[in-house]
Amino acid sequence: MAIDDDVRANDAQASDAPAAEKEAALVAWMRERGSLLLGFSGGVDSAYLAGVATEALPAGRFLAVIGRSASYPAEQWANARALADRFAIPVLEVDTDELHDPRYAANPTNRCYFCKGELWSRLAPVARERGLAVVIDGTNADDLHDHRPGAAAAREAGVRSPLAELGFTKAEIRALSKARGLPTWAQPASPCLSSRLPYGTAVTPERLALVERAERALRALGVSGDLRVRYHGDLARVELGREELGAWLAPARRAALARAVREAGFARVAIDLRGFRSGSLNVLGGVVADAGVA
Amino acid sequence: MSAPDAEALTRALAARGLPGRVEARERLAVLVPGAEWPALADAAERRALHQLATQHGFTHVALELDAGDAPRDAAGA
């Protein structure tokens, strides 16, 4: 379902009870806790939380914290900073060091557990130093059905997930974000760059930079919507949104696409014929079963 | 799911008029096309290829591109 269809389905209902009531419940939840620190990536969910919290809580009682490392796409960082500036979201940046954790760098199927563990270990002290009562993340209700090893790290660190706890779906978050004027309402999902590497392929700064360069080159070429350049050693497997896939398979455009990815540093380029699939490396790695041909 | 079989998939593709080579990277089938492959702009064509690949033990299928000499559209020159 395209993002617009998703939101239109909820637009008619955004003013109806369910989503509006959930937002009111979210504000109440935030005020009950009094002060919050948010792990802020600038993605759809954390942007929405940041927008609500900035309005709901008094100055000094909310802080959005960006965790920066080589796995955090530069484009997403720039968008997060721009959003914070535009909506007066109080923001702090801290460096995280998950790449130097061999358990993370080995890229096991629970890689995210070590990443999130590192993130919360950096953010929790900030919350304590600033007297912020609760650390929160942007996990939503739909995420609860996915393979999310990072959730265990959040639980262990005492991090709360108000969007999930209050039953917000992704579609509702997008619709409510649109109503607030947040540009992230239509933003594709943007997981960390390590998600481009198959499980078992070691995460290194060089490989992360390679996939990031390739994706940036394809955006510059005009690819819009969902995009992933999956790393397979010398081969880049390009996943495009299904609405874009047919157009980019035309001879002239596919040649330009291949050239751009090669110039980024890959020796070989292939286009995935099924297009973008969230979590496709979970399927390739046998973590989850394939849902079948769509 | 059956073990991925690149050779069998290669033969199946050839039988459909799509000669070339299949390179198996675990459960990813990399299709290295011959000269007469269509552009595959049609979603139904791509779905059919993906189904064929899954029948031969693959979960993913990708078409290799050559930047210097893109495969010709079978409908064109």
XYZ file of C-alpha atoms in Angstrom:
371
model
C 0.000 0.000 0.000
C 1.516 3.339 -1.014
C 2.096 5.890 1.719
C -0.562 8.220 0.268
C -3.175 5.458 0.180
C -2.231 4.567 3.727
C -2.729 8.122 4.932
C -5.842 8.780 2.875
C -7.424 5.746 4.454
C -6.791 7.407 7.806
C -7.258 11.041 6.789
C -10.997 10.615 6.814
C -10.650 9.172 10.263
C -7.884 11.393 11.625
C -10.476 13.679 13.107
C -12.498 10.696 14.300
C -12.143 9.242 17.746
C -9.432 6.593 17.481
C -6.354 8.492 16.265
C -7.269 11.813 17.906
C -8.006 10.043 21.181
C -4.701 8.253 20.980
C -2.865 11.533 20.566
C -4.679 12.965 23.580
C -3.731 9.851 25.511
C -0.134 10.286 24.381
C -0.038 13.871 25.639
C -1.502 12.741 28.954
C 1.042 9.924 29.144
C 3.881 12.379 28.592
C 2.590 14.847 31.173
C 2.085 12.116 33.739
C 5.773 11.261 33.452
C 6.732 14.910 33.627
C 9.987 14.770 31.703
C 11.316 12.676 28.841
C 14.429 11.897 26.835
C 13.752 10.534 23.331
C 16.092 8.453 21.200
C 15.639 10.582 18.092
C 16.539 9.361 14.614
C 14.434 11.826 12.643
C 12.349 8.992 11.226
C 8.555 9.065 11.072
C 7.933 7.737 14.573
C 10.537 9.653 16.555
C 9.750 12.843 14.645
C 6.109 12.544 15.627
C 6.999 11.899 19.254
C 9.375 14.851 19.239
C 6.710 17.120 17.784
C 4.126 16.122 20.382
C 6.550 16.207 23.324
C 7.932 19.634 22.398
C 4.402 21.026 22.686
C 3.215 18.921 25.593
C 6.064 19.478 28.043
C 7.567 22.649 29.513
C 10.954 23.868 28.336
C 13.765 21.817 29.793
C 11.535 18.808 30.420
C 12.061 17.186 27.032
C 15.205 16.408 25.084
C 15.596 14.603 21.760
C 18.961 12.857 21.488
C 20.540 11.706 18.229
C 22.957 8.774 18.478
C 25.580 9.154 15.741
C 27.778 6.497 14.235
C 28.861 5.247 10.812
C 25.639 3.254 10.567
C 23.450 6.394 10.774
C 22.875 7.730 7.249
C 24.165 11.267 6.761
C 21.040 12.216 4.837
C 18.857 11.134 7.743
C 21.012 13.085 10.187
C 20.639 16.222 8.043
C 16.868 15.729 7.869
C 16.686 15.201 11.638
C 18.633 18.407 12.318
C 16.523 20.368 9.844
C 13.343 19.081 11.455
C 14.611 19.990 14.918
C 15.441 23.512 13.747
C 12.120 24.012 12.023
C 9.973 22.787 14.916
C 12.164 24.076 17.786
C 12.808 20.556 19.047
C 15.524 20.598 21.706
C 18.209 18.244 20.450
C 21.537 16.846 21.587
C 23.937 14.557 19.734
C 26.002 11.776 21.271
C 28.416 9.426 19.562
C 27.764 5.713 19.795
C 30.426 3.085 19.310
C 28.617 -0.110 18.353
C 30.978 -0.762 15.417
C 33.783 -1.481 17.876
C 31.693 -4.114 19.620
C 32.708 -7.410 17.958
C 29.327 -8.886 18.826
C 27.688 -6.155 16.725
C 30.311 -6.062 13.993
C 29.920 -9.801 13.363
C 26.402 -8.910 12.158
C 24.425 -11.702 13.785
C 20.659 -11.941 13.395
C 20.301 -10.093 16.714
C 22.698 -7.336 15.713
C 20.158 -4.686 16.727
C 20.232 -5.922 20.309
C 23.871 -4.844 20.629
C 23.260 -1.601 18.753
C 20.342 -0.564 20.913
C 22.141 -1.690 24.033
C 24.977 0.660 23.143
C 22.542 3.486 22.325
C 20.624 3.259 25.586
C 23.856 2.937 27.573
C 24.849 6.352 26.147
C 21.459 7.987 26.555
C 20.518 6.817 30.047
C 23.341 8.803 31.715
C 22.250 11.910 29.824
C 18.732 11.490 31.182
C 20.069 11.093 34.716
C 22.362 14.112 34.436
C 19.508 16.292 33.225
C 16.891 14.960 35.612
C 14.712 13.542 32.845
C 12.489 10.872 34.322
C 11.864 8.502 31.427
C 13.744 7.460 28.290
C 11.479 6.695 25.328
C 11.786 5.357 21.812
C 9.620 5.436 18.691
C 8.590 1.766 18.530
C 4.985 1.606 17.332
C 2.265 -1.039 17.586
C 2.955 -2.437 14.107
C 6.592 -3.034 15.045
C 5.518 -5.542 17.665
C 4.846 -8.072 14.889
C 8.296 -7.701 13.317
C 11.672 -9.241 14.051
C 13.014 -6.618 16.488
C 15.883 -7.857 18.637
C 16.544 -4.261 19.689
C 13.320 -4.334 21.685
C 14.917 -6.634 24.258
C 17.724 -4.134 24.790
C 15.161 -1.377 25.283
C 13.271 -3.441 27.850
C 16.454 -4.252 29.734
C 17.355 -0.571 29.824
C 13.912 0.423 31.072
C 13.114 2.362 27.905
C 9.422 2.972 27.300
C 7.658 2.867 23.925
C 4.560 5.032 24.278
C 3.474 4.677 20.653
C 3.384 0.902 21.009
C 1.887 1.009 24.500
C -0.937 3.260 23.328
C -1.589 1.250 20.173
C -0.484 3.700 17.477
C -0.207 2.137 14.032
C 2.223 3.441 11.437
C -0.655 4.700 9.323
C -2.041 6.653 12.257
C 1.356 8.158 13.027
C 1.716 9.279 9.405
C -1.780 10.778 9.369
C -1.269 12.588 12.665
C 2.157 13.800 11.511
C 0.579 15.189 8.353
C -2.029 16.985 10.445
C 0.803 18.566 12.459
C 2.621 19.690 9.354
C 5.555 17.362 9.954
C 7.262 16.676 6.603
C 8.185 13.208 7.841
C 4.585 12.044 7.334
C 5.454 10.847 3.829
C 9.016 9.767 4.535
C 9.964 6.194 3.618
C 11.323 4.016 6.402
C 15.044 4.651 6.895
C 16.773 1.942 8.887
C 20.459 2.103 9.688
C 23.008 1.317 6.995
C 23.951 -1.984 8.623
C 20.589 -3.288 7.407
C 22.082 -3.312 3.895
C 24.546 -6.086 4.835
C 23.391 -9.717 4.960
C 23.641 -11.387 8.339
C 27.073 -12.844 8.829
C 28.732 -10.216 6.628
C 30.866 -8.142 8.968
C 29.842 -4.544 9.495
C 32.736 -2.216 8.714
C 32.824 1.557 8.212
C 34.050 0.983 4.647
C 31.101 -1.214 3.708
C 28.630 1.174 5.292
C 30.168 4.088 3.418
C 29.996 2.112 0.160
C 26.262 1.403 0.388
C 25.617 4.973 1.504
C 27.533 6.359 -1.497
C 25.596 4.102 -3.848
C 22.226 5.122 -2.405
C 23.171 8.794 -2.503
C 24.199 8.402 -6.155
C 20.862 6.820 -7.019
C 18.948 9.580 -5.249
C 20.963 12.122 -7.228
C 19.995 10.216 -10.384
C 16.330 10.672 -9.506
C 15.335 7.496 -7.686
C 12.556 8.351 -5.247
C 10.570 6.367 -2.694
C 11.896 3.209 -1.130
C 15.500 2.409 -1.987
C 18.023 -0.015 -0.587
C 21.397 -0.976 -1.996
C 22.082 -4.384 -0.461
C 25.708 -5.405 -0.166
C 26.722 -8.811 -1.551
C 30.497 -8.430 -1.678
C 31.362 -7.244 -5.179
C 27.670 -7.126 -6.123
C 25.125 -4.436 -5.284
C 21.532 -5.642 -5.284
C 19.322 -2.604 -5.747
C 15.833 -2.717 -4.299
C 13.520 -0.040 -5.678
C 9.969 0.783 -4.755
C 7.578 -1.251 -6.876
C 6.089 1.881 -8.394
C 9.567 2.877 -9.638
C 10.899 -0.529 -10.625
C 9.349 -0.806 -14.074
C 10.540 2.642 -15.137
C 14.130 2.021 -14.014
C 14.299 -1.225 -15.983
C 13.988 0.686 -19.265
C 17.303 0.255 -21.135
C 18.641 3.820 -20.900
C 17.720 4.271 -17.279
C 19.033 0.907 -16.136
C 22.362 1.696 -17.776
C 22.552 4.994 -15.897
C 21.595 3.260 -12.656
C 24.300 0.643 -13.120
C 26.895 3.278 -13.945
C 26.033 5.303 -10.838
C 26.351 2.308 -8.524
C 29.621 1.213 -10.147
C 31.052 4.695 -9.790
C 30.150 4.521 -6.115
C 32.493 1.546 -5.844
C 30.654 -1.695 -6.595
C 32.048 -3.928 -9.336
C 28.667 -5.442 -10.254
C 25.085 -4.230 -10.077
C 21.812 -6.138 -10.126
C 18.209 -4.986 -9.721
C 15.984 -7.028 -7.453
C 13.029 -8.084 -9.596
C 10.589 -8.046 -6.728
C 11.556 -4.567 -5.584
C 11.909 -3.217 -2.106
C 10.882 -5.487 0.738
C 11.252 -4.301 4.301
C 13.358 -6.874 6.107
C 14.302 -8.716 2.928
C 17.627 -9.708 4.451
C 15.684 -11.354 7.279
C 14.148 -13.580 4.599
C 17.485 -14.164 2.853
C 19.069 -15.054 6.157
C 16.274 -17.452 7.052
C 15.213 -15.420 10.090
C 11.656 -15.087 8.831
C 9.749 -16.947 6.135
C 9.045 -15.343 2.804
C 5.493 -13.982 2.687
C 5.206 -15.083 -0.924
C 5.189 -13.321 -4.234
C 3.190 -10.078 -4.099
C 12.074 -25.100 0.917
C 14.268 -27.013 -1.511
C 17.951 -26.236 -1.853
C 18.689 -23.517 -4.406
C 19.495 -25.029 -7.826
C 21.140 -22.557 -10.171
C 21.601 -25.052 -12.987
C 17.980 -26.089 -13.004
C 16.855 -22.474 -12.952
C 19.218 -21.707 -15.849
C 17.610 -24.495 -17.865
C 14.112 -23.373 -16.941
C 14.868 -19.832 -18.045
C 16.341 -21.051 -21.335
C 13.213 -23.096 -21.937
C 11.258 -19.834 -21.655
C 13.443 -18.182 -24.260
C 15.681 -16.465 -21.690
C 19.170 -17.887 -22.210
C 21.895 -16.810 -19.835
C 23.451 -17.832 -16.558
C 22.262 -18.025 -12.978
C 24.691 -17.351 -10.178
C 23.606 -18.576 -6.752
C 24.535 -16.463 -3.743
C 22.895 -18.621 -1.077
C 19.201 -18.037 -1.723
C 19.755 -15.078 -4.044
C 19.625 -15.928 -7.736
C 21.615 -13.451 -9.794
C 20.378 -13.654 -13.383
C 23.114 -12.862 -15.871
C 21.109 -12.359 -19.038
C 21.977 -13.146 -22.621
C 21.495 -10.696 -25.439
C 17.815 -11.208 -26.126
C 16.208 -10.664 -22.762
C 13.240 -8.296 -22.597
C 13.445 -5.181 -20.455
C 11.149 -6.747 -17.814
C 9.299 -3.467 -17.377
C 6.094 -5.486 -16.983
C 5.325 -6.421 -13.379
C 3.651 -9.684 -14.413
C 6.818 -10.785 -16.232
C 8.895 -10.055 -13.133
C 6.471 -11.908 -10.870
C 6.643 -14.913 -13.155
C 10.442 -14.911 -12.983
C 10.372 -14.598 -9.202
C 7.943 -17.508 -8.961
C 10.199 -19.571 -11.191
C 13.161 -18.744 -8.979
C 11.297 -19.706 -5.790
C 10.329 -23.012 -7.396
C 14.062 -23.649 -7.688
C 14.840 -22.853 -4.050
C 15.602 -19.141 -4.157
C 13.977 -16.402 -2.072
C 15.422 -13.483 -4.020
C 16.115 -12.904 -7.695
C 18.018 -10.012 -9.187
C 18.852 -9.132 -12.784
C 22.457 -8.149 -13.357
C 22.963 -4.908 -15.262
C 25.796 -4.013 -17.547
C 26.343 -0.245 -17.532
C 28.236 -0.231 -20.772
C 25.967 -2.411 -22.836
C 22.420 -2.661 -21.480
C 20.458 -5.718 -22.612
C 18.390 -4.948 -25.655
C 14.644 -4.677 -25.402
C 13.360 -7.687 -27.317
C 10.752 -5.431 -28.905
C 13.389 -3.002 -30.194
C 16.511 -3.170 -32.255
